């Protein structure tokens, strides 16, 4: 059970003056139950890449295999694939359309062919899973706050019971508290529902805390693919491509340079605190 | 998905035509269109052809790219040709029931095809080499005199440029919404008419909500920057004629005179018919 990306290339507007190579020679294997962060500057190809994973964009060359089956095979059911690989886009405004939150979240299950009752059950389940307050279940989705809209959008995809959940910039435009809540919730979802989660972001701080594997994209290619600690060790190279390692990485490196024998691998404030205390005490 | 329409989409390049003042291109297109419907005889037709090829070459837009735009009107072309072929009275060649194929019909059909193709090529050459903003700027300045007779030229130009500016944004947004709903298992392609119309609701609602929100934001942003209409408003890039523009006008004028002269020469002196005989 995995997604394999093989020699993937994608070119926007081929053969015109506006030709852009958005992805070049991407090779990845995404295993079951992984928590992956994809990071990159605007235009690095991260959004284009995730839209390939559920077949919304067809690659110019190369292949994608889901659980061993080539998704570009003739007769492969892309609609079923999209319910297995759930993709939540950055702006919830792009998908909310129903009169009530409940109806909106049931849209996905209904497209899967489930009846009204079962779709509602799924909707309740996934709204609870994203900690959406019950008293707003029958409110209009357009009147919710940004953070709540995002929860509804995630629930809308979760209601289809995907095996892989891909979130494109789920924290963009949220305040720090809303951001932490969403990320905490996603992290819980992964452990309670046993799904693979891919988190796309341009904020290192966001992903460092949660993911166990970090893919850094630059100029349409994969620059690093490793644990967060190993990736952040390249903090100088990351800066050159316009990305910042978490602030604690800088603090730890500065301490090490000043002669304090700390290990520089800490990626979160809590880890850094423990490391510094263990050296000092 | 929605990006395949090339008819009249700006093609960025650095050419003499691209650099011309939009007013020259607007006036030139108008003059070219008039000349297409006035000319008579093969001499003038040849001149119009040479002129068009010259302009396309100068514009550095690939010929195949311009011709692709013709695909969208191919049905109109065929219908027009058929109408002219069978419904023109004159010397009958073959007759099928009420349909009569005449010499005059064949001539008219060829003539109309040429006119339509040249018309599309000529006008798309203008939009391919002029950004929408330049175009509305050119319209606004070129038609400024109409303000005296009470036409709100600035406001119309402003609305046009906003509308044009929003086309790519809304196209992109439509694409994103479609993808977001397809990720939730939406199906826009299969099913009967009613099912398909129903499938459009999840697409149209977010699109309208977003269009209204954008319009609101834009109005607010314009107001915050003290927009108060066209009176006393200056331009960041004011349109000024250069030597190249004057030469272009001169070239256009000579082309137009030549077209009239050649048409007259053909009909009056050589005694030819509308197209060939």
Coordinates of C-alpha atoms in Angstrom, one line a residue:
Chain A
X1 CA 0.0 0.0 0.0
X2 CA 1.9 3.0 -1.2
X3 CA 2.2 5.8 -3.8
X4 CA 5.1 5.6 -6.1
X5 CA 6.1 8.5 -8.3
X6 CA 8.4 7.6 -11.1
X7 CA 10.4 10.0 -13.2
X8 CA 7.6 12.6 -13.2
X9 CA 7.8 15.6 -15.5
X10 CA 5.1 18.3 -16.0
X11 CA 5.3 21.2 -18.4
X12 CA 2.7 24.0 -18.4
X13 CA 1.7 25.3 -21.9
X14 CA 4.1 23.1 -23.9
X15 CA 5.1 24.5 -27.3
X16 CA 4.2 28.1 -26.6
X17 CA 6.0 31.2 -25.4
X18 CA 4.6 30.6 -21.9
X19 CA 6.1 27.2 -21.6
X20 CA 7.2 26.4 -18.0
X21 CA 8.6 23.2 -16.7
X22 CA 6.8 22.9 -13.3
X23 CA 8.1 19.5 -12.3
X24 CA 11.3 17.8 -13.3
X25 CA 12.3 14.1 -12.8
X26 CA 10.4 13.6 -9.5
X27 CA 11.0 10.1 -7.9
X28 CA 9.2 9.4 -4.6
X29 CA 7.9 6.6 -2.6
X30 CA 5.2 7.4 0.0
X31 CA 4.6 4.5 2.4
X32 CA 1.5 3.7 4.4
X33 CA 1.0 5.7 7.6
X34 CA 3.8 8.2 6.9
X35 CA 3.5 11.8 8.0
X36 CA 5.2 13.8 5.3
X37 CA 5.8 17.5 4.9
X38 CA 6.4 19.1 1.5
X39 CA 8.1 22.4 1.7
X40 CA 9.1 24.8 -1.0
X41 CA 9.0 28.4 -2.1
X42 CA 6.1 29.7 -4.1
X43 CA 6.4 28.3 -7.6
X44 CA 8.6 25.4 -6.5
X45 CA 6.1 22.9 -7.9
X46 CA 4.7 21.6 -4.6
X47 CA 1.0 22.3 -5.4
X48 CA 1.5 20.9 -8.9
X49 CA 3.0 17.7 -7.5
X50 CA 0.2 17.0 -5.1
X51 CA -2.4 17.4 -7.8
X52 CA -0.7 14.7 -9.7
X53 CA -1.1 12.3 -6.7
X54 CA -4.9 12.1 -7.1
X55 CA -4.9 12.4 -10.9
X56 CA -6.2 15.9 -11.2
X57 CA -3.3 16.8 -13.4
X58 CA -1.9 14.4 -15.9
X59 CA 1.9 14.3 -16.1
X60 CA 3.7 15.2 -19.3
X61 CA 5.9 12.1 -18.8
X62 CA 6.5 9.6 -16.1
X63 CA 4.2 7.6 -14.0
X64 CA 2.3 7.3 -10.7
X65 CA 1.4 4.0 -9.1
X66 CA -1.2 3.7 -6.3
X67 CA -1.0 0.4 -4.5
X68 CA 0.8 -1.1 -7.4
X69 CA -1.6 0.0 -10.1
X70 CA -0.7 2.6 -12.8
X71 CA -3.2 5.4 -12.5
X72 CA -2.6 6.4 -16.1
X73 CA -3.8 3.0 -17.3
X74 CA -6.7 3.1 -19.6
X75 CA -9.9 2.3 -17.6
X76 CA -8.3 3.2 -14.2
X77 CA -11.0 4.7 -12.1
X78 CA -9.8 8.2 -11.2
X79 CA -12.9 9.1 -9.3
X80 CA -12.3 6.2 -6.9
X81 CA -8.7 7.2 -6.6
X82 CA -9.7 10.7 -5.6
X83 CA -11.8 9.3 -2.7
X84 CA -8.8 7.2 -1.6
X85 CA -6.3 10.1 -2.0
X86 CA -8.2 13.0 -0.4
X87 CA -6.9 16.4 -1.3
X88 CA -7.9 19.5 0.6
X89 CA -7.1 22.7 -1.3
X90 CA -5.7 25.8 0.3
X91 CA -8.9 27.9 0.1
X92 CA -12.0 26.4 1.7
X93 CA -14.0 29.1 -0.3
X94 CA -13.3 27.1 -3.4
X95 CA -15.3 24.1 -2.3
X96 CA -18.0 25.3 0.1
X97 CA -21.3 25.7 -1.7
X98 CA -24.2 24.2 0.2
X99 CA -26.7 25.9 2.5
X100 CA -25.6 24.1 5.6
X101 CA -22.3 22.7 6.9
X102 CA -23.9 19.3 7.1
X103 CA -25.1 19.2 3.5
X104 CA -21.7 20.4 2.3
X105 CA -19.7 17.7 4.1
X106 CA -22.1 15.0 2.8
X107 CA -21.4 16.1 -0.8
X108 CA -18.3 13.8 -1.0
X109 CA -19.9 10.7 0.4
X110 CA -23.0 11.2 -1.8
X111 CA -20.7 11.4 -4.9
X112 CA -19.4 8.0 -3.7
X113 CA -22.9 6.6 -4.1
X114 CA -23.8 6.4 -0.5
X115 CA -27.5 7.1 0.5
X116 CA -28.7 10.1 2.5
X117 CA -28.5 8.4 5.8
X118 CA -25.1 7.0 5.5
X119 CA -23.7 10.2 4.0
X120 CA -25.1 12.1 7.1
X121 CA -23.5 9.6 9.4
X122 CA -20.2 10.0 7.7
X123 CA -20.5 13.8 7.8
X124 CA -21.2 13.7 11.6
X125 CA -18.3 11.4 12.1
X126 CA -15.8 13.6 10.2
X127 CA -17.1 16.9 11.6
X128 CA -16.5 15.4 15.1
X129 CA -13.1 14.2 14.0
X130 CA -12.1 17.8 13.1
X131 CA -13.6 19.1 16.4
X132 CA -16.2 21.2 14.6
X133 CA -18.7 22.5 17.3
X134 CA -22.0 20.6 17.1
X135 CA -24.2 23.7 17.5
X136 CA -23.0 25.0 14.1
X137 CA -23.7 21.8 12.1
X138 CA -26.7 23.4 10.4
X139 CA -25.3 26.9 9.9
X140 CA -24.4 28.3 6.5
X141 CA -20.7 27.5 5.7
X142 CA -20.3 31.0 4.4
X143 CA -20.8 32.6 7.8
X144 CA -18.1 30.7 9.6
X145 CA -14.7 32.1 10.6
X146 CA -11.6 31.2 8.5
X147 CA -10.5 28.5 10.9
X148 CA -13.9 26.9 11.1
X149 CA -14.3 27.0 7.3
X150 CA -11.0 25.2 7.0
X151 CA -12.3 22.5 9.4
X152 CA -15.4 22.0 7.3
X153 CA -13.3 21.8 4.2
X154 CA -11.1 19.1 5.8
X155 CA -14.2 17.3 7.1
X156 CA -15.6 17.4 3.6
X157 CA -12.7 15.3 2.3
X158 CA -12.4 13.2 5.4
X159 CA -16.0 12.1 5.0
X160 CA -15.0 10.1 2.0
X161 CA -12.8 8.0 4.3
X162 CA -9.5 8.5 2.3
X163 CA -6.4 6.4 2.9
X164 CA -4.2 9.3 2.2
X165 CA -5.0 12.9 3.2
X166 CA -3.2 15.7 1.4
X167 CA -3.5 19.2 2.8
X168 CA -2.4 22.2 0.8
X169 CA -1.3 25.0 3.1
X170 CA -3.9 24.2 5.7
X171 CA -2.7 27.0 8.0
X172 CA -2.4 29.9 5.5
X173 CA -4.2 33.0 6.7
X174 CA -4.9 31.7 10.2
X175 CA -3.7 33.3 13.5
X176 CA -1.1 31.4 15.5
X177 CA -3.7 29.8 17.8
X178 CA -5.9 28.7 14.9
X179 CA -2.8 27.3 13.1
X180 CA -1.7 25.2 16.1
X181 CA -5.3 23.9 16.6
X182 CA -5.5 22.8 13.0
X183 CA -2.1 21.1 13.0
X184 CA -2.7 19.4 16.3
X185 CA -6.0 18.1 14.9
X186 CA -4.4 16.8 11.7
X187 CA -1.8 15.1 13.8
X188 CA -4.5 13.4 15.9
X189 CA -6.4 12.4 12.9
X190 CA -3.4 10.6 11.6
X191 CA -2.9 8.5 14.7
X192 CA -6.6 7.8 15.4
X193 CA -7.7 7.1 11.8
X194 CA -4.5 5.4 10.7
X195 CA -4.1 7.4 7.5
X196 CA -1.1 8.7 5.6
X197 CA -0.9 12.5 5.8
X198 CA 1.0 14.8 3.5
X199 CA 1.2 18.4 4.6
X200 CA 2.2 21.1 2.1
X201 CA 3.5 24.3 3.6
X202 CA 6.0 27.0 3.2
X203 CA 6.5 27.4 6.9
X204 CA 9.3 25.3 8.4
X205 CA 8.1 26.0 11.9
X206 CA 4.7 24.5 11.1
X207 CA 5.9 21.2 9.8
X208 CA 9.0 20.6 11.9
X209 CA 7.0 19.8 14.9
X210 CA 4.8 17.1 13.4
X211 CA 6.2 15.4 10.3
X212 CA 8.7 12.5 10.3
X213 CA 9.8 13.0 6.8
X214 CA 10.4 16.3 5.0
X215 CA 10.6 16.8 1.2
X216 CA 12.0 20.1 0.1
X217 CA 11.1 21.2 -3.4
X218 CA 13.0 23.8 -5.4
X219 CA 12.6 24.8 -9.1
X220 CA 10.4 21.9 -9.8
X221 CA 12.7 19.2 -8.4
X222 CA 13.2 17.5 -5.1
X223 CA 16.1 19.1 -3.3
X224 CA 16.1 17.1 0.0
X225 CA 14.1 14.1 1.1
X226 CA 15.0 13.2 4.7
X227 CA 14.1 13.5 8.3
X228 CA 13.5 17.1 9.5
X229 CA 16.7 17.0 11.5
X230 CA 18.8 16.0 8.6
X231 CA 17.2 18.5 6.3
X232 CA 17.6 21.4 8.7
X233 CA 21.3 20.6 9.0
X234 CA 21.5 22.1 5.5
X235 CA 20.1 25.4 6.8
X236 CA 22.6 27.5 4.9
X237 CA 21.6 25.9 1.5
X238 CA 17.9 26.3 2.5
X239 CA 18.5 30.0 2.9
X240 CA 20.0 30.2 -0.5
X241 CA 16.7 29.0 -2.0
X242 CA 14.6 31.4 0.1
X243 CA 13.6 29.0 2.9
X244 CA 14.3 29.4 6.6
X245 CA 15.0 26.6 9.0
X246 CA 13.1 26.9 12.3
X247 CA 14.5 29.6 14.5
X248 CA 15.7 27.1 17.1
X249 CA 18.0 25.6 14.5
X250 CA 19.8 29.0 14.3
X251 CA 19.9 29.3 18.0
X252 CA 21.4 25.8 18.4
X253 CA 24.0 26.4 15.7
X254 CA 25.0 29.8 17.3
X255 CA 25.4 28.1 20.7
X256 CA 27.5 25.3 19.1
X257 CA 29.7 27.9 17.4
X258 CA 30.1 29.8 20.7
X259 CA 31.6 26.6 22.2
X260 CA 28.7 25.2 24.1
X261 CA 28.6 21.5 23.3
X262 CA 24.9 21.2 22.3
X263 CA 23.7 18.8 19.6
X264 CA 22.3 21.0 16.8
X265 CA 19.5 18.6 15.7
X266 CA 16.7 20.1 17.7
X267 CA 13.8 21.3 15.6
X268 CA 11.3 22.4 18.1
X269 CA 11.5 24.8 21.1
X270 CA 10.7 22.0 23.5
X271 CA 13.5 19.8 22.1
X272 CA 15.9 22.7 22.2
X273 CA 15.0 23.4 25.8
X274 CA 15.7 19.8 26.9
X275 CA 19.0 19.8 25.0
X276 CA 20.3 23.0 26.5
X277 CA 19.2 22.0 30.0
X278 CA 20.9 18.6 29.6
X279 CA 24.2 20.3 28.7
X280 CA 24.0 23.0 31.4
X281 CA 22.9 20.8 34.3
Chain B
X1 CA -8.7 22.9 -19.3
X2 CA -10.0 26.3 -20.2
X3 CA -6.7 27.7 -21.5
X4 CA -7.0 26.3 -25.0
X5 CA -8.7 29.3 -26.6
X6 CA -6.0 31.1 -28.5
X7 CA -8.4 33.4 -30.4
X8 CA -7.2 36.9 -29.5
X9 CA -5.1 36.1 -26.4
X10 CA -2.1 38.4 -26.0
X11 CA 1.1 36.8 -27.3
X12 CA 4.2 38.4 -25.7
X13 CA 7.0 39.3 -28.1
X14 CA 9.2 42.2 -28.8
X15 CA 8.3 43.5 -32.3
X16 CA 7.6 46.7 -34.2
X17 CA 3.9 45.9 -34.1
X18 CA 3.9 45.2 -30.3
X19 CA 5.5 48.6 -29.7
X20 CA 3.1 50.6 -31.8
X21 CA 0.6 52.9 -30.1
X22 CA -2.7 51.1 -29.5
X23 CA -4.6 53.9 -31.2
X24 CA -2.6 53.2 -34.4
X25 CA -3.5 49.5 -34.1
X26 CA -7.2 50.2 -33.5
X27 CA -7.5 52.7 -36.3
X28 CA -5.4 50.3 -38.5
X29 CA -7.7 47.4 -37.8
X30 CA -10.8 49.4 -38.5
X31 CA -9.3 50.6 -41.8
X32 CA -8.2 47.1 -42.8
X33 CA -11.7 45.8 -42.1
X34 CA -13.3 48.5 -44.2
X35 CA -10.8 47.8 -47.0
X36 CA -11.7 44.1 -46.9
X37 CA -15.4 44.9 -47.6
X38 CA -14.7 47.5 -50.3
X39 CA -12.2 45.9 -52.5
X40 CA -12.9 44.5 -55.9
X41 CA -10.7 42.5 -58.2
X42 CA -7.6 40.3 -57.8
X43 CA -5.2 43.2 -57.7
X44 CA -6.6 44.7 -54.5
X45 CA -7.0 41.2 -53.1
X46 CA -3.3 40.5 -53.7
X47 CA -2.5 43.8 -52.0
X48 CA -4.6 42.9 -48.9
X49 CA -2.9 39.5 -48.8
X50 CA 0.6 41.0 -49.0
X51 CA -0.2 43.6 -46.4
X52 CA -1.5 41.0 -44.0
X53 CA 1.5 38.7 -44.5
X54 CA 3.8 41.7 -44.0
X55 CA 2.2 42.6 -40.7
X56 CA 2.1 39.0 -39.4
X57 CA 5.8 38.6 -40.2
X58 CA 6.6 41.9 -38.5
X59 CA 4.7 41.0 -35.4
X60 CA 6.9 37.9 -34.8
X61 CA 3.8 35.9 -33.7
X62 CA 4.2 32.4 -35.1
X63 CA 1.9 32.0 -38.1
X64 CA 0.6 28.6 -36.8
X65 CA -0.4 30.3 -33.6
X66 CA -2.6 32.9 -35.4
X67 CA -4.1 30.2 -37.6
X68 CA -5.1 28.1 -34.6
X69 CA -7.6 30.9 -33.8
X70 CA -9.5 30.1 -37.0
X71 CA -10.5 26.7 -35.7
X72 CA -13.1 28.3 -33.4
X73 CA -14.9 29.9 -36.3
X74 CA -14.7 27.0 -38.8
X75 CA -18.4 26.3 -38.5
X76 CA -19.3 29.9 -39.3
X77 CA -17.0 29.7 -42.3
X78 CA -18.6 26.6 -43.6
X79 CA -22.2 27.8 -43.1
X80 CA -21.4 31.1 -44.8
X81 CA -19.8 29.4 -47.7
X82 CA -22.7 27.0 -48.1
X83 CA -25.3 29.8 -48.0
X84 CA -23.4 31.8 -50.7
X85 CA -22.8 28.7 -52.8
X86 CA -26.5 27.7 -53.1
X87 CA -28.5 30.8 -52.6
X88 CA -26.8 33.2 -55.1
X89 CA -28.8 33.7 -58.3
X90 CA -27.0 33.7 -61.6
X91 CA -25.8 31.3 -64.3
X92 CA -26.7 27.8 -63.1
X93 CA -24.1 25.0 -63.4
X94 CA -25.8 22.2 -61.5
X95 CA -29.2 22.0 -59.9
X96 CA -30.3 19.7 -57.0
X97 CA -34.0 20.4 -56.3
X98 CA -34.2 23.9 -54.9
X99 CA -30.4 24.2 -54.6
X100 CA -28.7 25.8 -57.5
X101 CA -25.0 25.9 -57.9
X102 CA -24.1 29.1 -59.9
X103 CA -20.9 30.7 -61.1
X104 CA -21.7 33.7 -59.1
X105 CA -22.3 31.6 -56.1
X106 CA -18.9 30.0 -56.3
X107 CA -17.4 33.4 -56.6
X108 CA -19.3 34.9 -53.7
X109 CA -18.5 31.9 -51.5
X110 CA -14.7 32.2 -52.2
X111 CA -14.9 36.0 -51.7
X112 CA -16.8 35.7 -48.4
X113 CA -14.4 33.0 -47.1
X114 CA -11.4 35.1 -47.9
X115 CA -13.0 38.2 -46.3
X116 CA -13.9 36.3 -43.1
X117 CA -10.5 34.6 -42.8
X118 CA -8.7 37.9 -43.3
X119 CA -11.0 39.6 -40.9
X120 CA -10.3 37.1 -38.1
X121 CA -6.6 37.1 -38.9
X122 CA -6.5 40.9 -38.9
X123 CA -8.4 41.5 -35.7
X124 CA -6.6 38.7 -33.8
X125 CA -3.3 40.2 -34.9
X126 CA -4.4 43.3 -33.0
X127 CA -5.4 41.5 -29.8
X128 CA -2.4 39.2 -30.0
X129 CA 0.0 42.1 -30.1
X130 CA -1.7 44.5 -27.7
X131 CA -2.3 43.9 -24.0
X132 CA -5.9 44.4 -22.9
X133 CA -4.8 47.4 -20.8
X134 CA -3.1 49.1 -23.8
X135 CA -6.3 48.4 -25.8
X136 CA -8.6 50.1 -23.4
X137 CA -6.1 53.0 -22.9
X138 CA -6.1 53.4 -26.6
X139 CA -9.9 53.3 -26.8
X140 CA -10.2 55.8 -24.0
X141 CA -7.9 58.3 -25.5
X142 CA -8.9 57.7 -29.1
X143 CA -12.6 58.2 -28.3
X144 CA -12.2 61.0 -25.8
X145 CA -14.0 63.4 -28.2
X146 CA -17.2 61.4 -27.6
X147 CA -17.4 62.8 -24.0
X148 CA -18.6 66.0 -25.5
X149 CA -21.7 64.3 -26.7
X150 CA -22.3 62.7 -23.3
X151 CA -20.8 59.3 -23.6
X152 CA -19.0 58.3 -20.4
X153 CA -15.8 57.2 -22.2
X154 CA -13.6 56.9 -19.2
X155 CA -16.1 54.9 -17.2
X156 CA -16.7 52.5 -20.1
X157 CA -13.0 52.1 -20.6
X158 CA -12.5 51.4 -16.9
X159 CA -15.3 48.8 -16.8
X160 CA -13.8 47.2 -19.9
X161 CA -10.3 47.0 -18.4
X162 CA -11.6 45.6 -15.1
X163 CA -13.7 43.0 -16.9
X164 CA -10.8 42.0 -19.1
X165 CA -8.5 42.0 -16.1
X166 CA -10.8 39.6 -14.3
X167 CA -11.2 37.1 -17.1
X168 CA -7.9 35.2 -16.4
X169 CA -8.5 35.5 -12.6
X170 CA -12.0 34.0 -12.9
X171 CA -10.8 31.4 -15.4
X172 CA -8.1 30.3 -13.0
X173 CA -10.6 30.3 -10.1
X174 CA -13.0 28.2 -12.1
X175 CA -10.2 25.7 -12.7
X176 CA -9.4 25.6 -9.0
X177 CA -13.0 25.2 -7.9
X178 CA -13.5 22.4 -10.4
X179 CA -10.4 20.6 -9.1
X180 CA -11.5 21.1 -5.5
X181 CA -14.9 19.6 -6.2
X182 CA -13.4 16.8 -8.4
X183 CA -11.3 16.0 -5.4
X184 CA -14.6 15.4 -3.6
X185 CA -15.7 13.0 -6.3
X186 CA -17.7 15.5 -8.4
X187 CA -18.3 14.5 -12.0
X188 CA -18.8 17.2 -14.6
X189 CA -18.6 15.1 -17.7
X190 CA -21.1 12.3 -17.6
X191 CA -24.8 12.1 -17.4
X192 CA -27.8 13.7 -19.1
X193 CA -28.5 17.4 -19.5
X194 CA -30.3 17.7 -16.1
X195 CA -27.6 15.8 -14.2
X196 CA -24.9 17.9 -15.8
X197 CA -26.7 21.2 -15.0
X198 CA -27.1 20.0 -11.4
X199 CA -23.4 19.1 -11.3
X200 CA -22.7 22.8 -12.1
X201 CA -24.1 24.1 -8.8
X202 CA -21.1 23.2 -6.7
X203 CA -19.0 25.0 -9.3
X204 CA -21.2 28.1 -9.8
X205 CA -22.0 28.9 -6.2
X206 CA -18.3 29.3 -5.0
X207 CA -17.6 31.1 -8.3
X208 CA -20.3 33.7 -7.8
X209 CA -19.5 34.1 -4.1
X210 CA -15.9 34.8 -5.0
X211 CA -16.8 37.1 -7.9
X212 CA -18.9 39.3 -5.6
X213 CA -16.3 39.3 -2.9
X214 CA -13.7 40.3 -5.4
X215 CA -15.8 43.1 -6.8
X216 CA -16.5 44.4 -3.3
X217 CA -12.8 44.3 -2.4
X218 CA -11.8 46.0 -5.6
X219 CA -14.4 48.8 -5.1
X220 CA -13.1 49.3 -1.6
X221 CA -9.5 49.3 -2.7
X222 CA -10.3 51.9 -5.5
X223 CA -12.1 54.0 -3.0
X224 CA -9.3 53.8 -0.5
X225 CA -7.0 55.3 -3.2
X226 CA -9.4 58.1 -3.8
X227 CA -10.7 57.0 -7.2
X228 CA -13.2 59.5 -8.4
X229 CA -13.7 58.9 -12.1
X230 CA -11.8 60.2 -15.1
X231 CA -11.8 64.0 -14.5
X232 CA -8.3 65.3 -13.9
X233 CA -6.8 61.8 -13.7
X234 CA -3.3 61.4 -15.1
X235 CA -1.7 58.3 -16.5
X236 CA 1.3 56.4 -15.4
X237 CA 2.1 55.6 -19.0
X238 CA 0.6 58.4 -21.1
X239 CA 0.1 57.5 -24.7
X240 CA 2.3 59.6 -27.0
X241 CA 2.8 59.2 -30.7
X242 CA 6.3 58.5 -31.9
X243 CA 8.0 58.6 -35.2
X244 CA 7.2 54.9 -35.7
X245 CA 3.5 55.6 -35.1
X246 CA 3.5 58.4 -37.7
X247 CA 5.1 56.1 -40.2
X248 CA 2.6 53.4 -39.5
X249 CA -0.3 55.9 -40.1
X250 CA 1.4 56.9 -43.4
X251 CA 1.7 53.2 -44.4
X252 CA -1.9 52.5 -43.5
X253 CA -3.1 55.5 -45.4
X254 CA -1.1 54.5 -48.5
X255 CA -2.4 51.0 -48.2
X256 CA -6.0 52.2 -48.1
X257 CA -5.5 54.6 -51.1
X258 CA -3.9 51.8 -53.0
X259 CA -6.8 49.5 -52.3
X260 CA -9.3 52.0 -53.6
X261 CA -7.2 52.9 -56.6
X262 CA -6.6 49.2 -57.5
X263 CA -10.3 48.4 -57.1
X264 CA -11.2 51.3 -59.4
X265 CA -8.6 50.4 -61.9
X266 CA -10.0 46.8 -62.1
X267 CA -13.7 47.7 -62.4
X268 CA -13.6 51.0 -64.4
X269 CA -10.5 50.7 -66.6
X270 CA -10.0 46.9 -67.1
X271 CA -13.8 46.3 -66.8
X272 CA -13.5 43.3 -64.5
X273 CA -16.2 41.8 -62.2
X274 CA -16.3 41.6 -58.5
X275 CA -13.6 39.0 -58.1
X276 CA -12.1 37.4 -61.2
X277 CA -14.3 37.9 -64.2

